[in-house]
Short mmCIF file of N, CA and C in Angstrom, two decimals:
data_model
loop_
_atom_site.label_atom_id
_atom_site.label_comp_id
_atom_site.label_asym_id
_atom_site.label_seq_id
_atom_site.Cartn_x
_atom_site.Cartn_y
_atom_site.Cartn_z
N UNK A 1 0.84 -1.19 0.00
CA UNK A 1 0.00 0.00 0.00
C UNK A 1 0.88 1.25 0.00
N UNK A 2 0.63 2.17 -0.91
CA UNK A 2 1.42 3.40 -0.90
C UNK A 2 1.07 4.34 0.25
N UNK A 3 0.00 4.09 0.99
CA UNK A 3 -0.44 4.98 2.07
C UNK A 3 -0.46 4.27 3.41
N UNK A 4 0.50 3.39 3.64
CA UNK A 4 0.55 2.66 4.90
C UNK A 4 -0.60 1.69 5.00
N UNK A 5 -1.44 1.86 6.02
CA UNK A 5 -2.55 0.93 6.21
C UNK A 5 -3.86 1.44 5.61
N UNK A 6 -3.81 2.51 4.80
CA UNK A 6 -5.01 3.05 4.15
C UNK A 6 -5.03 2.71 2.67
N UNK A 7 -6.22 2.57 2.13
CA UNK A 7 -6.38 2.54 0.68
C UNK A 7 -6.39 3.99 0.19
N UNK A 8 -6.33 4.19 -1.12
CA UNK A 8 -6.41 5.54 -1.67
C UNK A 8 -7.71 6.21 -1.24
N UNK A 9 -8.81 5.50 -1.34
CA UNK A 9 -10.11 6.06 -0.95
C UNK A 9 -10.14 6.46 0.51
N UNK A 10 -9.61 5.61 1.38
CA UNK A 10 -9.58 5.93 2.81
C UNK A 10 -8.70 7.15 3.09
N UNK A 11 -7.59 7.22 2.39
CA UNK A 11 -6.68 8.36 2.57
C UNK A 11 -7.36 9.67 2.16
N UNK A 12 -8.08 9.64 1.04
CA UNK A 12 -8.76 10.84 0.56
C UNK A 12 -9.92 11.25 1.45
N UNK A 13 -10.48 10.30 2.20
CA UNK A 13 -11.62 10.59 3.07
C UNK A 13 -11.23 10.89 4.52
N UNK A 14 -9.93 10.94 4.81
CA UNK A 14 -9.53 11.30 6.17
C UNK A 14 -10.07 12.69 6.50
N UNK A 15 -10.55 12.89 7.72
CA UNK A 15 -11.15 14.19 8.07
C UNK A 15 -10.14 15.33 8.03
N UNK A 16 -10.65 16.49 7.72
CA UNK A 16 -9.86 17.71 7.74
C UNK A 16 -9.42 18.02 9.17
N UNK A 17 -8.20 18.42 9.32
CA UNK A 17 -7.67 18.80 10.63
C UNK A 17 -8.25 20.16 11.01
N UNK A 18 -8.75 20.27 12.23
CA UNK A 18 -9.30 21.53 12.74
C UNK A 18 -8.31 22.09 13.76
N UNK A 19 -7.89 23.32 13.56
CA UNK A 19 -6.84 23.93 14.39
C UNK A 19 -7.37 24.93 15.40
N UNK A 20 -8.66 25.16 15.46
CA UNK A 20 -9.19 26.29 16.23
C UNK A 20 -8.80 26.25 17.70
N UNK A 21 -8.90 25.12 18.37
CA UNK A 21 -8.55 25.07 19.80
C UNK A 21 -7.08 25.39 20.04
N UNK A 22 -6.23 24.76 19.25
CA UNK A 22 -4.79 24.98 19.43
C UNK A 22 -4.39 26.42 19.12
N UNK A 23 -4.95 26.96 18.04
CA UNK A 23 -4.58 28.33 17.65
C UNK A 23 -5.14 29.34 18.65
N UNK A 24 -6.36 29.14 19.12
CA UNK A 24 -6.91 30.06 20.13
C UNK A 24 -6.08 30.02 21.41
N UNK A 25 -5.66 28.84 21.82
CA UNK A 25 -4.81 28.72 23.01
C UNK A 25 -3.48 29.44 22.78
N UNK A 26 -2.93 29.29 21.59
CA UNK A 26 -1.67 29.95 21.26
C UNK A 26 -1.82 31.47 21.26
N UNK A 27 -2.92 31.97 20.68
CA UNK A 27 -3.15 33.41 20.61
C UNK A 27 -3.28 34.04 21.99
N UNK A 28 -3.69 33.24 22.97
CA UNK A 28 -3.78 33.75 24.33
C UNK A 28 -2.44 33.88 25.03
N UNK A 29 -1.39 33.29 24.43
CA UNK A 29 -0.07 33.28 25.08
C UNK A 29 1.03 34.00 24.29
N UNK A 30 0.87 34.06 22.97
CA UNK A 30 1.95 34.57 22.11
C UNK A 30 1.41 35.56 21.08
N UNK A 31 2.24 36.52 20.67
CA UNK A 31 1.83 37.41 19.57
C UNK A 31 2.00 36.70 18.23
N UNK A 32 0.98 36.75 17.40
CA UNK A 32 1.03 36.19 16.05
C UNK A 32 0.82 37.34 15.08
N UNK A 33 1.70 37.47 14.12
CA UNK A 33 1.67 38.60 13.18
C UNK A 33 0.84 38.31 11.94
N UNK A 34 0.60 37.06 11.64
CA UNK A 34 -0.19 36.69 10.48
C UNK A 34 -0.51 35.21 10.51
N UNK A 35 -1.63 34.85 9.87
CA UNK A 35 -2.03 33.44 9.79
C UNK A 35 -2.56 33.17 8.38
N UNK A 36 -2.22 32.01 7.86
CA UNK A 36 -2.74 31.58 6.56
C UNK A 36 -3.22 30.15 6.68
N UNK A 37 -4.51 29.94 6.41
CA UNK A 37 -5.08 28.60 6.35
C UNK A 37 -4.81 28.09 4.94
N UNK A 38 -4.04 27.02 4.83
CA UNK A 38 -3.59 26.55 3.52
C UNK A 38 -4.62 25.57 2.97
N UNK A 39 -5.46 26.09 2.10
CA UNK A 39 -6.55 25.32 1.49
C UNK A 39 -6.31 25.30 -0.02
N UNK A 40 -7.37 25.30 -0.82
CA UNK A 40 -7.23 25.39 -2.26
C UNK A 40 -6.37 26.59 -2.62
N UNK A 41 -5.41 26.40 -3.48
CA UNK A 41 -4.45 27.46 -3.78
C UNK A 41 -3.11 27.19 -3.14
N UNK A 42 -3.08 26.20 -2.24
CA UNK A 42 -1.83 25.78 -1.63
C UNK A 42 -1.08 26.90 -0.93
N UNK A 43 0.17 26.64 -0.66
CA UNK A 43 1.03 27.61 0.03
C UNK A 43 1.28 28.83 -0.84
N UNK A 44 1.48 28.61 -2.15
CA UNK A 44 1.86 29.71 -3.03
C UNK A 44 0.79 30.78 -3.18
N UNK A 45 -0.48 30.42 -3.05
CA UNK A 45 -1.53 31.42 -3.20
C UNK A 45 -2.10 31.90 -1.87
N UNK A 46 -2.06 31.08 -0.84
CA UNK A 46 -2.65 31.48 0.44
C UNK A 46 -1.72 32.31 1.31
N UNK A 47 -0.46 31.95 1.39
CA UNK A 47 0.47 32.68 2.26
C UNK A 47 0.64 34.15 1.86
N UNK A 48 0.77 34.49 0.57
CA UNK A 48 0.96 35.91 0.22
C UNK A 48 -0.19 36.81 0.67
N UNK A 49 -1.38 36.28 0.83
CA UNK A 49 -2.52 37.10 1.27
C UNK A 49 -2.34 37.65 2.68
N UNK A 50 -1.48 37.03 3.46
CA UNK A 50 -1.28 37.48 4.85
C UNK A 50 -0.12 38.46 4.99
N UNK A 51 0.66 38.62 3.93
CA UNK A 51 1.87 39.43 4.01
C UNK A 51 1.63 40.83 3.46
N UNK A 52 2.14 41.86 4.14
CA UNK A 52 2.02 43.22 3.62
C UNK A 52 2.81 43.39 2.32
N UNK A 53 2.44 44.41 1.54
CA UNK A 53 3.18 44.72 0.32
C UNK A 53 4.66 44.89 0.64
N UNK A 54 5.49 44.38 -0.25
CA UNK A 54 6.93 44.51 -0.07
C UNK A 54 7.57 43.38 0.70
N UNK A 55 6.77 42.51 1.29
CA UNK A 55 7.31 41.36 2.01
C UNK A 55 6.93 40.07 1.30
N UNK A 56 7.80 39.10 1.41
CA UNK A 56 7.55 37.78 0.87
C UNK A 56 7.94 36.74 1.90
N UNK A 57 8.01 35.50 1.46
CA UNK A 57 8.40 34.42 2.37
C UNK A 57 9.33 33.47 1.64
N UNK A 58 10.31 32.98 2.35
CA UNK A 58 11.19 31.92 1.85
C UNK A 58 10.83 30.67 2.65
N UNK A 59 10.36 29.63 1.95
CA UNK A 59 9.89 28.40 2.57
C UNK A 59 10.85 27.26 2.22
N UNK A 60 11.34 26.57 3.24
CA UNK A 60 12.20 25.41 3.06
C UNK A 60 11.32 24.17 2.98
N UNK A 61 11.17 23.63 1.79
CA UNK A 61 10.26 22.50 1.57
C UNK A 61 10.76 21.20 2.20
N UNK A 62 11.98 21.19 2.69
CA UNK A 62 12.50 20.01 3.39
C UNK A 62 12.35 20.10 4.90
N UNK A 63 11.67 21.13 5.40
CA UNK A 63 11.58 21.34 6.84
C UNK A 63 10.43 20.59 7.50
N UNK A 64 9.62 19.88 6.72
CA UNK A 64 8.55 19.05 7.27
C UNK A 64 8.40 17.83 6.37
N UNK A 65 7.86 16.74 6.91
CA UNK A 65 7.66 15.54 6.09
C UNK A 65 6.43 15.70 5.20
N UNK A 66 6.60 15.53 3.91
CA UNK A 66 5.47 15.60 2.98
C UNK A 66 4.69 14.29 3.07
N UNK A 67 3.39 14.35 3.32
CA UNK A 67 2.59 13.12 3.38
C UNK A 67 2.67 12.33 2.07
N UNK A 68 2.66 11.02 2.21
CA UNK A 68 2.82 10.12 1.06
C UNK A 68 1.81 10.38 -0.05
N UNK A 69 0.60 10.79 0.30
CA UNK A 69 -0.43 11.00 -0.72
C UNK A 69 0.03 12.03 -1.75
N UNK A 70 0.74 13.07 -1.31
CA UNK A 70 1.17 14.12 -2.24
C UNK A 70 2.30 13.64 -3.13
N UNK A 71 3.22 12.88 -2.58
CA UNK A 71 4.30 12.31 -3.39
C UNK A 71 3.72 11.37 -4.43
N UNK A 72 2.75 10.55 -4.02
CA UNK A 72 2.11 9.61 -4.94
C UNK A 72 1.38 10.36 -6.05
N UNK A 73 0.58 11.37 -5.68
CA UNK A 73 -0.15 12.16 -6.68
C UNK A 73 0.81 12.82 -7.67
N UNK A 74 1.90 13.38 -7.16
CA UNK A 74 2.85 14.05 -8.03
C UNK A 74 3.49 13.07 -9.01
N UNK A 75 3.89 11.92 -8.51
CA UNK A 75 4.53 10.91 -9.37
C UNK A 75 3.55 10.35 -10.39
N UNK A 76 2.35 10.00 -9.96
CA UNK A 76 1.36 9.42 -10.88
C UNK A 76 0.87 10.44 -11.91
N UNK A 77 0.79 11.70 -11.49
CA UNK A 77 0.27 12.73 -12.39
C UNK A 77 1.32 13.50 -13.15
N UNK A 78 2.59 13.24 -12.87
CA UNK A 78 3.65 13.99 -13.54
C UNK A 78 3.55 15.49 -13.27
N UNK A 79 3.25 15.85 -12.03
CA UNK A 79 3.00 17.25 -11.67
C UNK A 79 4.31 17.90 -11.21
N UNK A 80 4.58 19.07 -11.72
CA UNK A 80 5.78 19.82 -11.35
C UNK A 80 5.69 20.27 -9.89
N UNK A 81 6.86 20.44 -9.25
CA UNK A 81 6.91 20.84 -7.84
C UNK A 81 6.10 22.11 -7.57
N UNK A 82 6.34 23.16 -8.35
CA UNK A 82 5.66 24.43 -8.11
C UNK A 82 4.14 24.27 -8.17
N UNK A 83 3.66 23.47 -9.09
CA UNK A 83 2.21 23.26 -9.20
C UNK A 83 1.67 22.53 -7.97
N UNK A 84 2.44 21.61 -7.41
CA UNK A 84 2.01 20.92 -6.19
C UNK A 84 1.82 21.92 -5.05
N UNK A 85 2.74 22.88 -4.92
CA UNK A 85 2.65 23.88 -3.85
C UNK A 85 1.62 24.96 -4.15
N UNK A 86 1.18 25.06 -5.40
CA UNK A 86 0.13 26.00 -5.78
C UNK A 86 -1.26 25.37 -5.60
N UNK A 87 -1.33 24.06 -5.62
CA UNK A 87 -2.62 23.37 -5.60
C UNK A 87 -2.93 22.74 -4.25
N UNK A 88 -1.93 22.14 -3.62
CA UNK A 88 -2.14 21.36 -2.40
C UNK A 88 -1.41 21.98 -1.21
N UNK A 89 -1.82 21.61 -0.01
CA UNK A 89 -1.14 22.15 1.18
C UNK A 89 0.16 21.41 1.49
N UNK A 90 0.40 20.28 0.85
CA UNK A 90 1.64 19.51 1.02
C UNK A 90 1.89 19.10 2.47
N UNK A 91 0.81 19.03 3.26
CA UNK A 91 0.94 18.62 4.66
C UNK A 91 1.00 19.78 5.64
N UNK A 92 0.95 21.00 5.14
CA UNK A 92 0.95 22.19 6.01
C UNK A 92 -0.44 22.82 5.92
N UNK A 93 -1.23 22.64 6.97
CA UNK A 93 -2.60 23.13 6.95
C UNK A 93 -2.77 24.55 7.42
N UNK A 94 -1.80 25.06 8.19
CA UNK A 94 -1.88 26.42 8.73
C UNK A 94 -0.46 26.95 8.87
N UNK A 95 -0.27 28.19 8.44
CA UNK A 95 1.02 28.85 8.63
C UNK A 95 0.79 30.05 9.54
N UNK A 96 1.60 30.14 10.58
CA UNK A 96 1.57 31.27 11.50
C UNK A 96 2.85 32.08 11.30
N UNK A 97 2.71 33.37 11.11
CA UNK A 97 3.86 34.26 10.99
C UNK A 97 4.14 34.84 12.37
N UNK A 98 5.30 34.52 12.91
CA UNK A 98 5.65 34.90 14.28
C UNK A 98 7.09 35.40 14.32
N UNK A 99 7.46 36.01 15.43
CA UNK A 99 8.85 36.46 15.56
C UNK A 99 9.78 35.26 15.68
N UNK A 100 10.97 35.43 15.15
CA UNK A 100 11.96 34.35 15.21
C UNK A 100 12.27 33.98 16.66
N UNK A 101 12.27 34.96 17.54
CA UNK A 101 12.59 34.71 18.95
C UNK A 101 11.54 33.84 19.63
N UNK A 102 10.27 34.02 19.26
CA UNK A 102 9.18 33.26 19.89
C UNK A 102 8.98 31.87 19.28
N UNK A 103 9.51 31.64 18.08
CA UNK A 103 9.16 30.41 17.36
C UNK A 103 9.50 29.11 18.09
N UNK A 104 10.66 28.95 18.75
CA UNK A 104 10.90 27.66 19.42
C UNK A 104 9.88 27.36 20.52
N UNK A 105 9.56 28.38 21.32
CA UNK A 105 8.60 28.17 22.40
C UNK A 105 7.18 27.92 21.85
N UNK A 106 6.84 28.59 20.76
CA UNK A 106 5.52 28.40 20.15
C UNK A 106 5.40 27.00 19.55
N UNK A 107 6.45 26.54 18.90
CA UNK A 107 6.44 25.19 18.34
C UNK A 107 6.25 24.17 19.45
N UNK A 108 6.99 24.34 20.53
CA UNK A 108 6.85 23.43 21.67
C UNK A 108 5.43 23.47 22.23
N UNK A 109 4.85 24.66 22.36
CA UNK A 109 3.49 24.81 22.86
C UNK A 109 2.50 24.08 21.95
N UNK A 110 2.62 24.26 20.64
CA UNK A 110 1.70 23.59 19.71
C UNK A 110 1.86 22.08 19.77
N UNK A 111 3.07 21.61 19.89
CA UNK A 111 3.29 20.17 20.01
C UNK A 111 2.66 19.62 21.29
N UNK A 112 2.70 20.40 22.36
CA UNK A 112 2.05 19.99 23.60
C UNK A 112 0.53 19.97 23.44
N UNK A 113 0.01 20.73 22.49
CA UNK A 113 -1.42 20.74 22.18
C UNK A 113 -1.80 19.59 21.24
N UNK A 114 -0.82 18.77 20.86
CA UNK A 114 -1.08 17.63 19.99
C UNK A 114 -0.94 17.92 18.51
N UNK A 115 -0.38 19.07 18.18
CA UNK A 115 -0.18 19.44 16.77
C UNK A 115 1.23 19.09 16.33
N UNK A 116 1.37 18.86 15.02
CA UNK A 116 2.70 18.79 14.43
C UNK A 116 3.05 20.22 14.04
N UNK A 117 4.15 20.74 14.52
CA UNK A 117 4.52 22.12 14.23
C UNK A 117 5.98 22.16 13.80
N UNK A 118 6.26 22.99 12.80
CA UNK A 118 7.60 23.07 12.23
C UNK A 118 7.94 24.53 11.94
N UNK A 119 9.21 24.88 12.04
CA UNK A 119 9.70 26.15 11.53
C UNK A 119 9.99 25.91 10.05
N UNK A 120 9.19 26.51 9.17
CA UNK A 120 9.29 26.17 7.74
C UNK A 120 9.90 27.27 6.89
N UNK A 121 10.13 28.45 7.46
CA UNK A 121 10.69 29.50 6.63
C UNK A 121 10.83 30.81 7.36
N UNK A 122 10.94 31.86 6.56
CA UNK A 122 11.13 33.19 7.11
C UNK A 122 10.47 34.22 6.21
N UNK A 123 10.11 35.35 6.80
CA UNK A 123 9.59 36.48 6.04
C UNK A 123 10.79 37.26 5.53
N UNK A 124 10.73 37.66 4.25
CA UNK A 124 11.85 38.35 3.62
C UNK A 124 11.33 39.57 2.87
N UNK A 125 12.26 40.47 2.53
CA UNK A 125 11.91 41.55 1.62
C UNK A 125 11.68 40.91 0.27
N UNK A 126 10.52 41.14 -0.30
CA UNK A 126 10.11 40.43 -1.51
C UNK A 126 11.15 40.57 -2.61
N UNK A 127 11.49 39.46 -3.21
CA UNK A 127 12.44 39.45 -4.31
C UNK A 127 11.68 39.25 -5.62
N UNK A 128 11.78 38.08 -6.20
CA UNK A 128 11.15 37.84 -7.49
C UNK A 128 9.72 37.35 -7.38
N UNK A 129 9.35 36.76 -6.26
CA UNK A 129 7.98 36.29 -6.09
C UNK A 129 7.60 36.42 -4.61
N UNK A 130 6.30 36.34 -4.35
CA UNK A 130 5.81 36.49 -2.98
C UNK A 130 6.28 35.34 -2.10
N UNK A 131 6.42 34.14 -2.69
CA UNK A 131 6.89 32.98 -1.93
C UNK A 131 8.00 32.31 -2.73
N UNK A 132 9.16 32.20 -2.12
CA UNK A 132 10.28 31.46 -2.70
C UNK A 132 10.32 30.09 -2.05
N UNK A 133 10.39 29.05 -2.86
CA UNK A 133 10.52 27.69 -2.35
C UNK A 133 11.98 27.27 -2.46
N UNK A 134 12.55 26.80 -1.36
CA UNK A 134 13.91 26.28 -1.36
C UNK A 134 13.87 24.87 -0.79
N UNK A 135 14.90 24.11 -1.04
CA UNK A 135 15.01 22.76 -0.48
C UNK A 135 16.37 22.65 0.19
N UNK A 136 16.46 23.16 1.40
CA UNK A 136 17.74 23.15 2.13
C UNK A 136 17.97 21.85 2.84
#
């Protein structure tokens, strides 16, 4: 099975992750400068909506494990990397823009709330596009 103990149908029918409890708890303890719910439009279209003009984001695509379903879809469909990040969330359902100083403690807090949390990038002065994808 390409999806562990799930069939393709079961994998596609897994429930959507709801972040409201964890994010509300986080907002009560830490300052958050921006939030992007990564839905249709993927990271490339959703994240720029939260950033002010003149700012962009550099995202390290190796900073979190990509769920097998996305790797399978990309391979079976012959889909280019950029299109995958424009269409799918690639396993990142919510992006929080926070200060670099607060990020380790916030990640730990979210993990204690039962969430998978990763430092996936940084806000930058916009260069050629609103979101730069790197694989460090």
